[in-house]
CSV table of C-alpha atoms in Angstrom, one decimal:
chain,number,residue,atom,x,y,z
A,498,UNK,CA,21.8,21.1,34.9
A,499,UNK,CA,20.3,24.6,35.2
A,500,UNK,CA,17.2,25.7,33.3
A,501,UNK,CA,17.8,28.6,30.9
A,502,UNK,CA,14.7,30.8,30.5
A,503,UNK,CA,14.3,33.5,27.9
A,504,UNK,CA,11.7,36.1,28.9
A,505,UNK,CA,10.4,38.7,26.5
A,506,UNK,CA,7.7,41.2,25.9
A,507,UNK,CA,6.6,40.5,22.3
A,508,UNK,CA,4.4,42.3,19.8
A,509,UNK,CA,2.0,40.2,17.8
A,510,UNK,CA,4.3,40.5,14.8
A,511,UNK,CA,7.3,39.3,16.9
A,512,UNK,CA,9.1,42.5,17.7
A,513,UNK,CA,10.9,42.7,21.1
A,514,UNK,CA,12.7,46.0,20.5
A,515,UNK,CA,12.5,48.7,23.1
A,516,UNK,CA,9.4,47.6,25.0
A,517,UNK,CA,9.9,50.0,27.9
A,518,UNK,CA,12.7,52.3,26.7
A,519,UNK,CA,15.3,52.5,24.0
A,520,UNK,CA,16.1,53.8,20.6
A,521,UNK,CA,13.2,52.3,18.6
A,522,UNK,CA,10.7,55.0,17.3
A,523,UNK,CA,7.9,53.2,19.2
A,524,UNK,CA,9.9,52.7,22.4
A,525,UNK,CA,7.7,52.1,25.4
A,526,UNK,CA,5.0,50.3,23.5
A,527,UNK,CA,4.2,48.0,26.4
A,528,UNK,CA,2.9,50.8,28.5
A,529,UNK,CA,2.2,53.6,26.0
A,530,UNK,CA,-0.1,51.6,23.7
A,531,UNK,CA,-1.6,48.9,26.0
A,532,UNK,CA,-3.6,49.6,29.2
A,533,UNK,CA,-1.8,48.3,32.3
A,534,UNK,CA,-3.2,45.2,33.9
A,535,UNK,CA,-1.3,44.0,37.0
A,536,UNK,CA,-2.4,40.4,36.5
A,537,UNK,CA,-0.6,40.3,33.2
A,538,UNK,CA,2.7,41.0,34.9
A,539,UNK,CA,2.4,38.3,37.6
A,540,UNK,CA,4.9,36.2,35.8
A,541,UNK,CA,7.5,38.9,36.1
A,542,UNK,CA,7.4,38.8,39.9
A,543,UNK,CA,7.5,35.0,39.8
A,544,UNK,CA,10.5,35.0,37.5
A,545,UNK,CA,12.4,37.3,39.9
A,546,UNK,CA,11.6,35.0,42.9
A,547,UNK,CA,12.4,31.7,41.0
A,548,UNK,CA,15.6,32.8,39.2
A,549,UNK,CA,18.9,32.3,40.8
A,550,UNK,CA,21.0,34.1,38.2
A,551,UNK,CA,20.5,36.6,35.3
A,552,UNK,CA,22.1,36.4,31.9
A,553,UNK,CA,22.3,39.4,29.7
A,554,UNK,CA,23.7,40.5,26.4
A,555,UNK,CA,25.9,43.7,26.3
A,556,UNK,CA,23.2,46.1,25.0
A,557,UNK,CA,20.7,45.0,27.7
A,558,UNK,CA,23.3,45.2,30.4
A,559,UNK,CA,24.2,48.7,29.3
A,560,UNK,CA,20.5,49.6,29.5
A,561,UNK,CA,19.6,47.9,32.8
A,562,UNK,CA,22.8,48.5,34.8
A,563,UNK,CA,22.3,52.2,35.4
A,564,UNK,CA,18.6,51.9,36.3
A,565,UNK,CA,17.8,48.5,37.9
A,566,UNK,CA,20.1,48.9,40.9
A,567,UNK,CA,18.2,52.0,42.0
A,568,UNK,CA,14.8,50.3,41.9
A,569,UNK,CA,13.4,48.6,44.9
A,570,UNK,CA,11.2,46.4,42.6
A,571,UNK,CA,14.4,44.7,41.4
A,572,UNK,CA,16.1,44.1,44.8
A,573,UNK,CA,16.2,40.3,44.2
A,574,UNK,CA,17.8,40.7,40.7
A,575,UNK,CA,20.3,43.2,42.1
A,576,UNK,CA,21.5,40.8,44.7
A,577,UNK,CA,21.7,37.7,42.5
A,578,UNK,CA,24.7,36.7,40.3
A,579,UNK,CA,24.5,38.3,36.9
A,580,UNK,CA,26.4,37.2,33.8
A,581,UNK,CA,27.0,39.4,30.7
A,582,UNK,CA,28.0,37.7,27.4
A,583,UNK,CA,30.4,40.2,25.9
A,584,UNK,CA,33.7,40.3,24.1
A,585,UNK,CA,34.4,43.9,25.1
A,586,UNK,CA,33.0,44.5,28.6
A,587,UNK,CA,35.9,44.7,31.1
A,588,UNK,CA,34.9,45.8,34.5
A,589,UNK,CA,31.1,45.6,35.1
A,590,UNK,CA,30.0,48.0,37.7
A,591,UNK,CA,26.7,46.3,38.6
A,592,UNK,CA,26.9,44.4,41.8
A,593,UNK,CA,27.7,40.7,41.5
A,594,UNK,CA,28.3,40.7,37.7
A,595,UNK,CA,30.7,38.5,35.8
A,596,UNK,CA,31.5,38.5,32.1
A,597,UNK,CA,31.3,35.4,29.9
A,598,UNK,CA,33.1,35.6,26.6
A,599,UNK,CA,31.3,32.9,24.6
A,600,UNK,CA,28.3,30.7,24.3
A,601,UNK,CA,30.6,27.8,25.4
A,602,UNK,CA,31.0,29.6,28.7
A,603,UNK,CA,27.2,29.9,28.9
A,604,UNK,CA,26.9,26.1,28.3
A,605,UNK,CA,29.4,25.5,31.1
A,606,UNK,CA,27.4,27.8,33.4
A,607,UNK,CA,24.2,25.7,32.7
A,608,UNK,CA,26.1,22.6,33.9
A,609,UNK,CA,26.8,24.1,37.3
A,610,UNK,CA,24.6,23.6,40.4
A,611,UNK,CA,21.8,26.0,41.0
A,612,UNK,CA,18.4,27.0,39.9
A,613,UNK,CA,17.0,28.8,36.8
A,614,UNK,CA,19.0,31.3,34.8
A,615,UNK,CA,16.8,34.1,33.4
A,616,UNK,CA,17.5,36.0,30.2
A,617,UNK,CA,15.8,39.5,29.9
A,618,UNK,CA,15.7,41.4,26.6
A,619,UNK,CA,19.0,40.7,24.9
A,620,UNK,CA,17.6,39.9,21.4
A,621,UNK,CA,21.0,39.0,19.8
A,622,UNK,CA,21.9,36.8,22.8
A,623,UNK,CA,18.5,35.1,22.8
A,624,UNK,CA,18.9,34.2,19.1
A,625,UNK,CA,22.4,32.8,19.7
A,626,UNK,CA,21.3,30.8,22.7
A,627,UNK,CA,18.4,29.3,20.7
A,628,UNK,CA,20.6,28.5,17.7
A,629,UNK,CA,23.1,26.8,20.1
A,630,UNK,CA,20.3,24.7,21.7
A,631,UNK,CA,20.8,26.3,25.1
A,632,UNK,CA,17.3,27.7,25.7
A,633,UNK,CA,15.0,25.4,27.8
A,634,UNK,CA,12.0,27.6,28.2
A,635,UNK,CA,10.4,30.8,26.9
A,636,UNK,CA,8.2,33.2,29.0
A,637,UNK,CA,6.4,35.4,26.5
A,638,UNK,CA,4.0,38.3,27.2
A,639,UNK,CA,2.4,38.9,23.8
A,640,UNK,CA,1.0,42.3,23.3
A,641,UNK,CA,-2.0,43.0,21.0
A,642,UNK,CA,-0.3,45.3,18.6
A,643,UNK,CA,2.0,45.2,15.6
A,644,UNK,CA,5.1,47.3,15.4
A,645,UNK,CA,6.6,46.4,12.0
A,646,UNK,CA,10.3,47.0,12.0
A,647,UNK,CA,12.6,46.2,15.0
A,648,UNK,CA,14.6,43.5,16.6
A,649,UNK,CA,12.7,40.2,16.8
A,650,UNK,CA,13.1,37.2,18.9
A,651,UNK,CA,12.6,34.8,16.0
A,652,UNK,CA,13.5,35.9,12.5
A,653,UNK,CA,15.0,34.7,9.2
A,654,UNK,CA,18.6,35.2,10.5
A,655,UNK,CA,18.6,31.6,11.8
A,656,UNK,CA,17.7,28.3,10.2
A,657,UNK,CA,16.8,26.4,13.4
A,658,UNK,CA,13.7,24.3,13.8
A,659,UNK,CA,12.7,23.8,17.4
A,660,UNK,CA,9.6,22.2,18.7
A,661,UNK,CA,8.0,24.0,21.7
A,662,UNK,CA,5.4,22.6,24.1
A,663,UNK,CA,2.9,25.0,25.7
A,664,UNK,CA,3.0,24.6,29.5
A,665,UNK,CA,1.1,27.7,30.7
A,666,UNK,CA,-1.2,30.2,29.1
A,667,UNK,CA,-3.5,33.0,30.1
A,668,UNK,CA,-5.3,35.9,28.4
A,669,UNK,CA,-5.8,39.2,30.2
A,670,UNK,CA,-8.5,41.9,29.9
A,671,UNK,CA,-6.0,44.3,28.2
A,672,UNK,CA,-5.5,41.8,25.4
A,673,UNK,CA,-2.0,40.6,26.6
A,674,UNK,CA,-1.5,36.9,26.4
A,675,UNK,CA,1.0,35.0,28.5
A,676,UNK,CA,2.5,31.9,26.8
A,677,UNK,CA,5.1,29.7,28.5
A,678,UNK,CA,6.8,27.2,26.3
A,679,UNK,CA,9.3,24.4,27.1
A,680,UNK,CA,11.7,23.6,24.3
A,681,UNK,CA,11.3,20.0,23.3
A,682,UNK,CA,14.8,18.4,23.4
């Protein structure tokens, strides 16, 4: 069985909305509000090297697909298989992308041979995956700021109790905290 990892930039109050770009009024909060510290992003490079597939929701796919293929920093992601959970996407243009129509298809993908599947952004998808018990691990970079309104990774929309086990942590000079949790099954 493959490991499904949800990776997020998270404000202290739980907002994951528009950390680099997007429609939120505070879009770009990860780099506009917090000084850059390369050490805090080490996990992002590791994720790209360890992942063997990427899973996205439709909104994140629409945001990433026009930009990531042009960036040398994402060469590994651009080459790997990508899956988009969508009921409407027909012909994905991003290299090596397939469409999954349901969480049942995600569950079937997890049962295939291969290494970790990484989920970037995709707030609605991440919540659905968690509620369905499909998430195995969370990679969180927690930023030292509060945003207030916005999409959240965990909120009152779901009534799902999950125990998490901290397996890796580190604090950085800019106040960012890395927290890696395994979901206890």
